[in-house]
Coordinates of C-alpha atoms and ligand atoms in Angstrom, one line a residue:
Chain H
M1 CA -0.1 0.1 -0.1
I2 CA 0.9 3.5 -0.7
K3 CA 0.3 5.8 1.9
E4 CA 0.6 10.2 1.3
M5 CA 1.7 12.2 3.8
I6 CA 3.3 15.8 4.6
C7 CA 6.5 15.5 6.4
V8 CA 6.6 18.0 9.4
A9 CA 9.9 17.7 10.9
C10 CA 10.4 20.8 9.4
P11 CA 8.9 23.8 7.7
L12 CA 9.6 22.5 4.1
G13 CA 6.4 20.0 4.4
C14 CA 7.9 17.7 1.8
Q15 CA 5.1 15.4 0.4
L16 CA 6.2 11.8 0.9
K17 CA 5.2 8.8 -0.6
V18 CA 5.4 6.1 1.8
T19 CA 5.2 2.3 0.7
L20 CA 3.9 -0.2 3.3
D21 CA 4.0 -3.8 3.0
E22 CA 0.9 -6.0 4.4
N23 CA 2.2 -5.8 8.6
D24 CA 2.1 -1.7 7.8
A25 CA 5.9 -2.1 8.0
V26 CA 7.2 1.0 6.2
T27 CA 9.6 -0.2 3.1
N28 CA 10.2 2.8 1.0
V29 CA 9.7 6.4 1.4
T30 CA 10.0 8.9 -1.9
G31 CA 9.5 12.8 -1.8
N32 CA 11.9 13.7 1.1
T33 CA 14.4 16.0 0.9
C34 CA 16.6 15.2 3.7
K35 CA 16.9 12.0 5.6
R36 CA 14.7 13.1 8.3
G37 CA 11.8 12.4 6.2
V38 CA 12.5 8.9 6.3
E39 CA 12.6 8.6 9.7
Y40 CA 9.4 10.6 10.1
A41 CA 7.8 8.4 8.1
H42 CA 8.8 5.6 10.2
T43 CA 7.4 6.9 13.5
E44 CA 4.2 8.1 11.9
C45 CA 3.2 4.8 10.7
T46 CA 4.0 3.3 14.3
N47 CA 4.0 5.8 17.1
P48 CA 3.1 9.4 16.1
T49 CA 5.3 12.0 18.2
R50 CA 4.8 15.6 18.0
S51 CA 7.3 18.3 19.6
L52 CA 5.5 20.5 22.2
T53 CA 5.8 24.0 22.9
T54 CA 4.1 26.2 25.7
T55 CA 4.9 28.6 28.5
V56 CA 5.3 28.1 32.2
K57 CA 4.7 30.5 35.2
V58 CA 7.8 32.1 36.7
E59 CA 8.4 33.7 40.0
G60 CA 10.2 36.9 40.5
G61 CA 11.2 37.5 36.6
R62 CA 10.4 40.6 34.0
L63 CA 7.7 38.5 32.8
P64 CA 4.9 36.2 34.2
V65 CA 5.9 33.3 32.0
I66 CA 8.6 32.0 29.9
P67 CA 8.7 29.5 27.1
V68 CA 9.6 25.7 27.0
K69 CA 9.6 22.8 24.5
S70 CA 10.0 19.2 25.1
S71 CA 14.0 17.9 24.5
A72 CA 12.2 15.4 22.0
A73 CA 9.0 14.6 20.3
L74 CA 6.4 13.1 22.7
P75 CA 4.1 11.0 21.6
K76 CA 0.7 12.5 20.7
G77 CA -1.7 11.0 23.2
L78 CA 0.6 12.7 25.9
L79 CA 0.5 16.2 25.0
F80 CA -2.6 17.3 26.9
E81 CA -1.5 15.5 30.1
S82 CA 2.0 16.8 29.9
M83 CA 0.2 20.6 29.0
S84 CA -1.7 19.9 32.7
V85 CA 1.8 19.0 34.6
I86 CA 3.5 22.0 32.9
N87 CA 0.3 24.4 33.9
D88 CA 0.8 23.3 37.4
T89 CA 4.3 23.9 37.5
C90 CA 6.1 27.3 38.8
I91 CA 9.8 28.0 38.7
K92 CA 11.8 30.7 39.8
A93 CA 13.7 33.4 38.1
P94 CA 16.6 33.3 36.8
V95 CA 16.2 30.7 34.5
K96 CA 18.7 30.2 31.2
I97 CA 18.2 28.6 28.1
G98 CA 18.2 24.9 28.0
D99 CA 17.2 24.8 32.2
V100 CA 15.7 21.8 32.8
V101 CA 11.6 23.1 34.2
V102 CA 10.3 19.1 34.3
K103 CA 12.6 16.3 34.6
N104 CA 11.3 13.1 32.6
I105 CA 7.6 14.5 32.1
L106 CA 5.1 11.6 32.7
N107 CA 8.0 9.0 32.6
S108 CA 8.5 9.5 28.9
G109 CA 12.0 10.3 29.4
I110 CA 11.6 13.4 27.7
D111 CA 12.5 16.6 29.5
I112 CA 10.8 20.1 29.5
L113 CA 13.3 22.8 28.9
A114 CA 13.4 26.8 28.8
T115 CA 13.6 28.2 25.5
A116 CA 14.1 31.9 26.4
P117 CA 16.3 33.6 29.8
I118 CA 14.9 35.3 32.2
D119 CA 16.7 37.7 34.8
V120 CA 15.5 38.5 38.2
C121 CA 13.4 41.6 38.3
N122 CA 13.7 43.8 41.7
Chain Y
M1 CA 18.8 68.6 21.2
N2 CA 22.3 66.6 21.3
S3 CA 25.0 66.9 19.1
T4 CA 24.7 64.5 16.0
L5 CA 26.6 61.4 16.2
K6 CA 28.3 59.8 13.0
Y7 CA 27.9 56.3 12.4
D8 CA 29.1 54.2 9.3
L9 CA 26.1 52.0 9.5
V10 CA 22.6 52.7 11.1
V11 CA 20.3 49.7 11.2
I12 CA 16.8 50.4 12.3
G13 CA 14.9 47.5 13.7
G14 CA 16.7 44.9 16.1
G15 CA 14.5 41.9 15.0
P16 CA 16.1 38.5 13.1
A17 CA 16.7 40.9 10.2
G18 CA 18.7 43.8 11.6
M19 CA 20.7 41.7 13.6
A20 CA 22.0 39.4 11.1
A21 CA 22.6 42.4 8.8
A22 CA 24.7 44.2 11.4
L23 CA 26.7 41.0 12.2
E24 CA 27.3 40.4 8.2
A25 CA 28.3 44.2 7.9
K26 CA 31.3 43.9 10.8
K27 CA 32.2 40.5 9.6
N28 CA 33.1 42.7 6.4
G29 CA 35.0 45.6 8.1
V30 CA 32.7 47.8 8.9
G31 CA 33.8 50.0 11.8
K32 CA 30.7 51.8 13.9
I33 CA 27.4 50.3 13.6
I34 CA 24.4 51.0 15.7
I35 CA 21.2 49.1 16.0
L36 CA 18.0 51.1 17.1
E37 CA 15.0 49.4 18.3
R38 CA 11.9 50.4 19.4
A39 CA 11.1 47.5 21.7
E40 CA 12.4 46.9 25.6
T41 CA 14.8 44.0 23.8
L42 CA 16.4 42.6 20.6
G43 CA 14.6 39.8 19.1
G44 CA 11.7 41.5 17.3
I45 CA 8.5 39.4 16.6
L46 CA 10.3 36.2 17.1
E47 CA 10.1 36.6 20.9
Q48 CA 6.5 35.7 20.6
C49 CA 6.7 32.7 18.3
I50 CA 7.6 30.2 20.8
H51 CA 6.9 27.4 18.6
T52 CA 9.9 25.2 17.2
G53 CA 10.7 25.2 13.3
F54 CA 13.3 28.0 13.1
G55 CA 16.6 27.6 11.9
L56 CA 16.7 23.8 10.6
H57 CA 18.2 25.1 7.3
Y58 CA 20.2 27.8 8.7
F59 CA 21.5 26.3 12.0
G60 CA 20.7 22.6 11.1
E61 CA 18.8 22.3 14.6
E62 CA 15.0 22.7 15.0
L63 CA 14.8 26.0 17.4
S64 CA 12.1 27.9 18.8
G65 CA 11.5 31.6 17.9
P66 CA 13.4 32.8 21.1
E67 CA 16.4 30.6 21.1
Y68 CA 16.8 31.5 17.2
A69 CA 16.7 35.1 18.0
H70 CA 19.0 34.5 21.3
K71 CA 21.6 32.8 18.8
F72 CA 21.9 36.6 17.4
I73 CA 21.6 38.5 20.2
E74 CA 24.5 36.6 21.8
L75 CA 26.5 37.8 18.6
V76 CA 25.6 41.2 18.6
E77 CA 26.3 41.3 22.8
Q78 CA 29.9 39.9 22.1
S79 CA 30.6 42.2 19.1
D80 CA 31.3 45.8 19.6
I81 CA 28.1 46.9 17.5
D82 CA 26.3 49.3 19.8
V83 CA 22.6 48.8 20.5
K84 CA 19.8 51.1 21.7
T85 CA 16.7 49.6 22.8
D86 CA 13.6 51.2 23.7
T87 CA 14.5 53.6 20.7
M88 CA 12.1 54.7 18.3
V89 CA 13.2 55.9 14.8
I90 CA 11.0 58.7 13.5
S91 CA 12.3 60.1 10.3
I92 CA 15.1 59.7 8.1
S93 CA 16.1 62.2 5.5
K94 CA 17.3 61.7 2.0
E95 CA 21.1 62.5 3.2
R96 CA 20.8 59.7 5.8
M97 CA 20.6 61.5 8.7
V98 CA 18.3 59.5 11.3
T99 CA 16.4 60.8 14.0
A100 CA 15.1 58.6 17.0
V101 CA 13.5 59.4 20.5
N102 CA 13.8 57.5 23.9
N103 CA 13.5 58.3 27.5
Q104 CA 17.1 58.2 28.4
D105 CA 19.0 60.7 25.7
G106 CA 15.6 62.4 24.3
F107 CA 16.1 63.1 20.7
I108 CA 19.0 61.4 18.7
Q109 CA 20.5 62.6 15.6
I110 CA 22.6 60.2 13.9
D111 CA 24.4 61.1 10.6
A112 CA 25.1 57.4 8.8
T113 CA 27.0 56.6 5.7
A114 CA 24.3 53.5 5.5
V115 CA 21.3 52.8 6.6
I116 CA 19.7 49.4 6.4
L117 CA 15.7 49.0 7.0
A118 CA 14.8 46.1 9.3
M119 CA 11.7 47.4 10.4
G120 CA 9.8 43.9 10.0
C121 CA 5.8 44.3 9.4
R122 CA 2.4 44.5 11.2
E123 CA -0.8 42.5 11.1
R124 CA -3.9 43.4 8.7
A125 CA -6.4 44.8 11.4
R126 CA -9.9 44.8 11.5
G127 CA -10.3 48.2 10.0
A128 CA -8.7 46.4 6.5
L129 CA -11.4 44.1 6.4
D130 CA -15.1 44.5 5.8
I131 CA -17.2 43.0 8.6
A132 CA -20.3 44.1 9.9
G133 CA -21.0 44.3 13.8
S134 CA -20.6 46.5 16.6
R135 CA -17.4 46.9 18.0
A136 CA -17.4 44.0 20.9
S137 CA -14.5 42.9 22.7
G138 CA -13.0 39.7 21.8
V139 CA -11.8 40.6 18.2
M140 CA -8.3 40.8 17.5
T141 CA -5.5 39.7 15.4
A142 CA -3.6 36.3 15.8
G143 CA -0.5 38.1 16.6
A144 CA -2.0 40.2 19.6
A145 CA -3.3 37.1 20.9
Q146 CA 0.0 35.2 20.4
K147 CA 1.7 37.9 22.5
F148 CA -1.1 37.6 25.5
V149 CA -0.5 34.0 25.8
N150 CA 3.0 33.7 25.0
I151 CA 4.4 36.8 26.6
D152 CA 1.6 37.9 29.4
G153 CA 0.6 34.9 29.9
Y154 CA -2.9 34.9 29.8
M155 CA -5.8 33.6 27.6
P156 CA -8.0 36.1 25.9
G157 CA -11.0 33.6 25.4
K158 CA -12.6 30.2 25.6
K159 CA -14.6 29.7 22.4
I160 CA -12.2 30.8 19.3
V161 CA -13.0 31.2 15.5
I162 CA -10.1 31.9 13.5
L163 CA -10.6 33.7 10.0
G164 CA -7.7 33.4 7.8
S165 CA -5.5 30.5 7.6
G166 CA -1.9 32.1 7.6
D167 CA 0.7 30.5 9.4
I168 CA -0.1 32.7 12.3
G169 CA -3.7 31.5 12.6
L170 CA -2.9 28.1 12.1
I171 CA -0.2 28.1 14.8
M172 CA -2.4 29.8 17.5
A173 CA -5.4 27.5 16.8
R174 CA -3.1 24.6 18.2
R175 CA -1.8 27.2 21.1
M176 CA -4.9 28.0 22.2
T177 CA -6.4 24.3 21.9
L178 CA -3.5 22.9 24.5
E179 CA -4.3 25.7 26.7
G180 CA -7.7 24.4 27.0
A181 CA -9.8 26.8 24.6
Q182 CA -12.2 25.2 21.8
V183 CA -11.2 26.5 18.6
K184 CA -14.4 25.9 16.6
M185 CA -12.9 26.2 13.3
V186 CA -10.6 28.3 10.9
C187 CA -12.2 30.1 7.9
E188 CA -10.3 30.7 4.7
L189 CA -11.6 33.2 2.2
M190 CA -9.5 31.6 -0.8
P191 CA -10.0 28.0 -1.9
Y192 CA -6.7 27.0 -0.5
S193 CA -4.7 27.7 2.6
G194 CA -2.5 30.6 3.1
G195 CA -0.2 28.6 5.6
L196 CA 2.4 26.3 5.1
T197 CA 1.1 22.5 4.9
R198 CA 2.9 21.2 7.8
N199 CA 1.0 23.7 10.1
I200 CA -2.2 22.6 8.7
V201 CA -1.5 18.9 9.4
Q202 CA 0.3 19.6 13.0
C203 CA -1.9 22.5 14.2
L204 CA -5.6 21.6 12.6
D205 CA -5.5 17.8 11.4
D206 CA -3.9 16.6 14.7
F207 CA -6.9 18.6 16.8
D208 CA -9.7 17.8 14.5
I209 CA -10.3 21.3 13.6
P210 CA -11.9 21.9 10.4
L211 CA -10.5 24.2 7.8
K212 CA -13.5 26.0 5.7
L213 CA -12.4 27.2 2.7
S214 CA -14.0 29.6 0.4
C215 CA -15.4 30.9 3.7
T216 CA -16.0 34.2 5.5
V217 CA -16.9 35.9 8.4
I218 CA -19.6 38.3 7.4
E219 CA -20.9 39.7 11.0
V220 CA -19.9 39.9 14.3
H221 CA -22.5 39.4 17.1
G222 CA -22.5 41.1 20.7
T223 CA -22.3 44.3 22.0
E224 CA -20.0 44.2 25.1
R225 CA -18.4 40.6 24.0
V226 CA -18.3 39.1 21.1
E227 CA -21.4 36.3 21.6
G228 CA -20.8 34.6 18.1
I229 CA -20.4 35.4 14.3
T230 CA -22.1 34.6 10.9
I231 CA -20.3 33.0 8.3
A232 CA -20.9 32.4 4.7
Q233 CA -19.4 30.6 1.5
V234 CA -18.1 32.5 -1.2
D235 CA -18.1 32.1 -5.0
E236 CA -15.3 32.2 -7.1
N237 CA -15.2 36.0 -7.1
R238 CA -15.4 36.0 -3.4
N239 CA -18.8 37.1 -3.2
V240 CA -21.2 35.7 -0.8
I241 CA -23.4 32.9 -1.9
D242 CA -26.7 33.9 -0.5
G243 CA -28.7 31.1 1.7
T244 CA -25.2 29.5 3.0
Q245 CA -25.2 31.7 6.1
E246 CA -24.5 30.2 9.3
F247 CA -24.3 31.2 13.0
V248 CA -21.3 29.9 15.1
E249 CA -21.3 30.6 18.9
C250 CA -17.8 32.0 20.3
D251 CA -16.6 34.8 22.3
T252 CA -13.2 35.5 20.5
L253 CA -12.4 35.9 16.7
L254 CA -8.7 35.9 15.9
L255 CA -7.8 37.6 12.6
S256 CA -5.1 36.2 10.5
V257 CA -5.3 37.8 7.6
G258 CA -1.8 38.9 6.1
L259 CA 1.1 41.1 7.2
I260 CA 1.6 44.6 5.8
P261 CA 5.4 45.6 5.6
E262 CA 5.9 48.5 8.1
N263 CA 7.2 51.2 5.4
E264 CA 6.0 54.5 6.8
L265 CA 10.1 55.5 7.0
S266 CA 10.9 54.4 3.7
K267 CA 8.0 56.5 2.5
Q268 CA 9.6 59.6 3.9
I269 CA 12.5 59.2 1.6
D270 CA 10.3 58.8 -1.6
I271 CA 12.1 55.4 -2.8
D272 CA 10.8 53.5 -5.3
M273 CA 8.2 50.9 -3.7
D274 CA 6.9 47.5 -5.5
P275 CA 3.1 47.8 -5.2
I276 CA 2.8 44.2 -4.8
T277 CA 5.3 43.2 -2.0
S278 CA 4.6 46.8 -0.4
G279 CA 8.2 46.9 0.1
P280 CA 11.2 48.8 -1.5
V281 CA 12.2 48.3 -4.9
V282 CA 15.9 46.6 -4.6
N283 CA 19.2 45.4 -6.6
E284 CA 20.5 42.3 -5.8
M285 CA 22.4 43.5 -2.7
R286 CA 18.9 44.9 -1.3
Q287 CA 20.0 48.6 -2.0
T288 CA 17.1 50.5 -2.4
S289 CA 16.5 53.3 -5.2
L290 CA 18.4 55.5 -2.9
P291 CA 22.0 54.6 -2.8
G292 CA 23.7 53.8 0.5
V293 CA 19.9 52.7 2.1
F294 CA 19.2 49.1 1.9
A295 CA 16.6 46.8 2.9
C296 CA 15.9 43.6 4.4
G297 CA 13.7 41.1 6.3
N298 CA 9.7 41.5 6.5
V299 CA 10.2 45.0 5.7
L300 CA 11.5 44.3 1.9
Q301 CA 8.8 41.2 1.5
V302 CA 6.6 39.2 4.1
H303 CA 8.5 35.9 5.0
D304 CA 7.3 32.8 6.4
L305 CA 10.7 31.3 6.8
V306 CA 13.0 33.3 9.3
D307 CA 16.1 31.2 8.0
Y308 CA 15.5 33.0 4.7
V309 CA 15.3 36.5 6.5
T310 CA 18.6 35.5 7.9
T311 CA 20.1 34.8 4.5
E312 CA 18.6 38.1 3.0
S313 CA 19.7 40.4 5.6
Q314 CA 23.3 39.2 5.4
I315 CA 23.0 40.2 1.7
A316 CA 21.9 43.6 2.8
G317 CA 25.0 43.6 5.3
L318 CA 27.7 42.8 2.9
G319 CA 26.1 45.3 0.4
A320 CA 26.2 48.0 2.7
A321 CA 29.9 47.1 4.2
K322 CA 30.5 47.1 0.2
Y323 CA 28.9 50.6 0.1
I324 CA 30.8 52.1 3.1
S325 CA 34.0 51.2 1.8
N326 CA 33.6 52.7 -1.5
P327 CA 30.4 54.7 -2.1
N328 CA 31.0 56.3 -5.5
N329 CA 32.2 53.2 -7.1
D330 CA 29.1 52.1 -8.7
D331 CA 29.6 50.5 -12.0
S332 CA 26.1 48.7 -11.8
R333 CA 24.2 47.8 -15.1
Y334 CA 20.7 46.5 -14.5
A335 CA 18.3 43.9 -16.0
F336 CA 15.0 43.8 -14.3
T337 CA 12.9 41.2 -13.2
K338 CA 8.9 40.4 -13.8
G339 CA 6.5 38.3 -12.6
G340 CA 5.0 36.5 -15.9
D341 CA 2.3 33.7 -15.9
G342 CA 1.4 32.7 -12.5
V343 CA 4.1 34.3 -10.7
R344 CA 3.3 37.5 -8.0
Y345 CA 6.5 39.1 -7.5
I346 CA 10.2 38.5 -7.7
V347 CA 13.0 40.0 -5.4
P348 CA 15.2 41.4 -5.8
Q349 CA 13.2 43.4 -8.4
K350 CA 16.6 44.5 -10.5
V351 CA 20.1 42.8 -11.0
N352 CA 23.3 43.9 -11.7
I353 CA 24.7 41.9 -14.7
N354 CA 28.2 42.8 -14.2
S355 CA 27.9 40.9 -10.4
K356 CA 30.8 38.5 -9.7
E357 CA 28.4 36.3 -7.6
E358 CA 25.7 34.3 -8.8
I359 CA 22.2 36.0 -7.9
K360 CA 19.4 34.3 -6.4
L361 CA 15.9 35.5 -7.3
Y362 CA 12.9 34.6 -4.6
F363 CA 9.3 34.6 -5.8
R364 CA 6.1 33.8 -4.8
V365 CA 3.3 32.1 -7.1
A366 CA -0.3 33.4 -7.4
D367 CA -2.2 30.5 -7.0
V368 CA -1.8 26.7 -6.2
Y369 CA -0.4 24.7 -9.4
L370 CA 0.2 21.0 -9.3
K371 CA 2.6 19.2 -11.4
S372 CA 4.0 22.1 -13.0
K373 CA 7.3 23.9 -13.4
F374 CA 8.7 27.4 -13.4
V375 CA 10.7 28.7 -16.2
V376 CA 13.3 31.6 -15.8
S377 CA 13.9 33.5 -19.4
V378 CA 14.9 36.3 -21.0
G379 CA 13.2 37.2 -24.5
D380 CA 13.0 33.7 -25.8
E381 CA 16.0 32.4 -24.2
V382 CA 15.1 29.7 -21.4
L383 CA 17.4 30.2 -18.3
I384 CA 16.0 27.8 -15.9
E385 CA 13.3 25.0 -15.9
K386 CA 12.5 23.3 -12.4
R387 CA 9.5 20.5 -12.0
K388 CA 7.9 20.7 -9.0
Q389 CA 4.7 18.6 -7.6
K390 CA 3.2 21.4 -6.1
F391 CA 3.4 25.1 -6.0
A392 CA 1.6 27.1 -3.4
P393 CA 1.7 31.1 -2.6
G394 CA 2.3 30.3 0.9
E395 CA 5.9 28.8 0.3
M396 CA 8.6 31.3 -1.1
E397 CA 10.4 29.4 -4.0
N398 CA 13.9 30.8 -5.4
A399 CA 16.1 30.3 -8.5
T400 CA 19.9 30.9 -8.9
L401 CA 21.2 32.9 -11.8
T402 CA 24.8 31.6 -12.5
L403 CA 27.5 33.8 -13.6
E404 CA 27.1 32.0 -17.1
M405 CA 23.4 33.0 -17.3
L406 CA 24.5 36.6 -16.4
E407 CA 26.7 37.0 -19.0
K408 CA 24.0 36.3 -21.5
I409 CA 21.5 38.8 -20.0
K410 CA 22.1 42.6 -21.6
E411 CA 21.2 46.2 -19.8
N412 CA 17.8 46.7 -19.7
D413 CA 16.4 43.1 -20.4
E414 CA 13.6 41.7 -18.5
I415 CA 14.0 38.7 -16.6
V416 CA 10.8 36.6 -16.5
I417 CA 9.6 34.0 -14.5
S418 CA 6.6 32.0 -15.2
I419 CA 4.7 28.7 -14.5
K420 CA 4.1 26.4 -16.8
E421 CA 2.1 22.9 -17.1
R422 CA 4.7 20.3 -17.8
Ligands
FAD501 C1 3.0 37.3 14.2 C2 4.0 37.0 13.8 C3 4.3 35.4 13.7 C4 5.5 34.7 13.0 N1 5.6 33.2 13.0 C5 6.5 33.0 12.1 C6 6.8 31.5 12.3 O1 6.3 30.9 13.1 N2 7.8 31.0 11.5 C7 8.9 31.6 10.9 O2 10.0 31.0 10.4 N3 8.5 33.2 10.8 C8 7.4 33.6 11.4 N4 7.1 35.1 11.4 C9 8.0 35.7 10.1 C10 9.2 35.9 11.0 O3 8.8 36.3 12.1 C11 9.7 37.0 10.4 O4 10.2 36.4 9.0 C12 10.8 37.7 11.1 O5 10.8 37.8 12.4 C13 11.0 38.9 10.5 O6 12.5 39.5 10.9 P1 12.4 41.0 10.9 O7 13.9 41.4 11.3 O8 12.3 41.5 9.2 O9 11.1 41.6 11.4 P2 10.7 41.6 13.1 O10 11.3 40.2 13.9 O11 9.1 42.4 12.9 O12 11.6 42.8 13.6 C14 11.5 44.0 13.3 C15 11.6 44.9 14.4 O13 12.1 46.5 14.0 C16 11.4 47.2 14.8 N5 11.1 48.5 14.6 C17 9.8 48.6 13.5 N6 9.7 49.9 13.4 C18 10.8 50.5 14.3 C19 11.2 52.1 14.5 N7 10.5 53.0 13.9 N8 12.5 52.2 15.2 C20 13.0 51.2 16.0 N9 12.5 49.9 15.8 C21 11.6 49.6 14.8 C22 10.3 46.4 15.8 O14 10.2 46.6 17.1 C23 10.8 44.7 15.8 O15 11.6 44.7 16.7 C24 6.0 35.6 12.1 C25 5.8 36.9 11.8 C26 4.6 37.6 12.7 C27 4.5 38.7 12.5
SF4_502 S1 12.1 15.7 4.4 FE1 13.4 17.0 5.3 S2 13.6 18.9 4.2 FE2 11.5 17.7 3.8 S3 10.0 18.5 5.3 FE3 11.0 17.0 6.1 S4 12.6 17.5 7.5 FE4 12.3 19.1 6.2

């Protein structure tokens, strides 16, 4: 079977043609510009994942929230549960880019990291 | 008023465009450079674009907007480029005298050898559209909502309809959904989306948010707060089809209906403007019709990928460096680019055929074309032909003129790019 999908690994959005065998295993991928497209086709057909970006509350900083991202793509089914964990979290300024905000979220092995710095505000 | 400052290069706007242009000029030997930025910090609009997808092509890693911006902010901080934030440029003269104001210095006057315009763009607001209804609160641009949620940390509504399927609208559909709002639909006037395909997949399809094409909002209901809207289908001439009106209950209407380059300053110096891009007409170094004044980033043409903004701005930075080292040495002979069938615009609008480097032309198509090719030609001669599965107005294309091709082009020739069936 041939399945058409859009690679969402980067904004180029290549149109992939993915060949699956009778056990739904990927045997061939065309239409990709780089090798990440092949990887994407494999995960999308087995365990679809998405990277998560959102904000987290911060105390004592110049702004009330700072942006965060997941260190790797999370299983699609964990997105909303992860959001509620992050929304219940509050961190203290100062924060640097890359600081771990939530470690190993929902035992996924994936961390939530700060993506902007914030200084202490007096 | 303070005495006049003297700089080799003044960069107006400290977004990704301004920073990349200033850094490239520095790398190419320009001495005194200053960046003037209206906001409290450098970074431009990227500070509120917290999603990832930036920098894969430029840095080889997928970064969020703030991370992308901070890579450049760090480089600017490490350099001897001067920066004034909270500083708004209010005028420029043809002699490249730049006037700015801020709380600390009051009025500042800077005499610049070269100026780079990097003021970015702003969103089209409700005034630019024709929607009936009272001025109930709850109608705002998608970018304004993005700032409320991502910077100020609060949600501007619970039941949301988005008009316009540009990328900012799509990104906000996902963002509001993740924060617990109900995004009822995205309505798009055109028969296709103006956003990147990947954003339709991961911002709408992932959350089962319907995208209604050839559909618009004709009325906003509610007096204090929005209580709902009326949507309707439109025909191919974008006229409302009677009988398709439908009421949708919501408390917030987000508008993602296009961006307009912020060119009030450019107009003060009477430089030639391109009516289609709404940005200045530039040559291959991004120099405007006024020598010594360059433009890059969203002020020149609305970009969807910041990676391209960076590349374009480095060209402008290099152009400014060359100009500063030798302002009167201009042996340029120009040919002009022109959008043919299916091509809405091309940047740069003119190219120096004496250029010692190859020249990349960036262009946008006017409609969605499947299984077609683009053709770059001069007169009857075809210079480049490239096939593609799909062309869409939301995605910027490019074509490179090599030195061999430039040799074949004569002064005042027209270089035409068109879309053809294959
Ligand atoms: C709301 C929004 C969302 C976007 N989302 C994405 C995205 O998801 N992915 C992507 O790749 N691209 C996105 N873009 C486009 C991307 O952000 C731009 O390509 C990039 O930021 C453009 O950089 P710039 O430096 O030209 O403009 P900007 O980032 O807008 O920077 C311009 C700067 O100039 C300053 N300025 C303006 N006028 C003056 C003045 N008179 N005096 C002093 N300073 C002035 C402004 O304050 C601003 O900081 C988005 C754009 C917008 C508007
Ligand atoms: S295949 Fe590579 S270039 Fe194409 S969208 Fe995926 S990551 Fe981007």
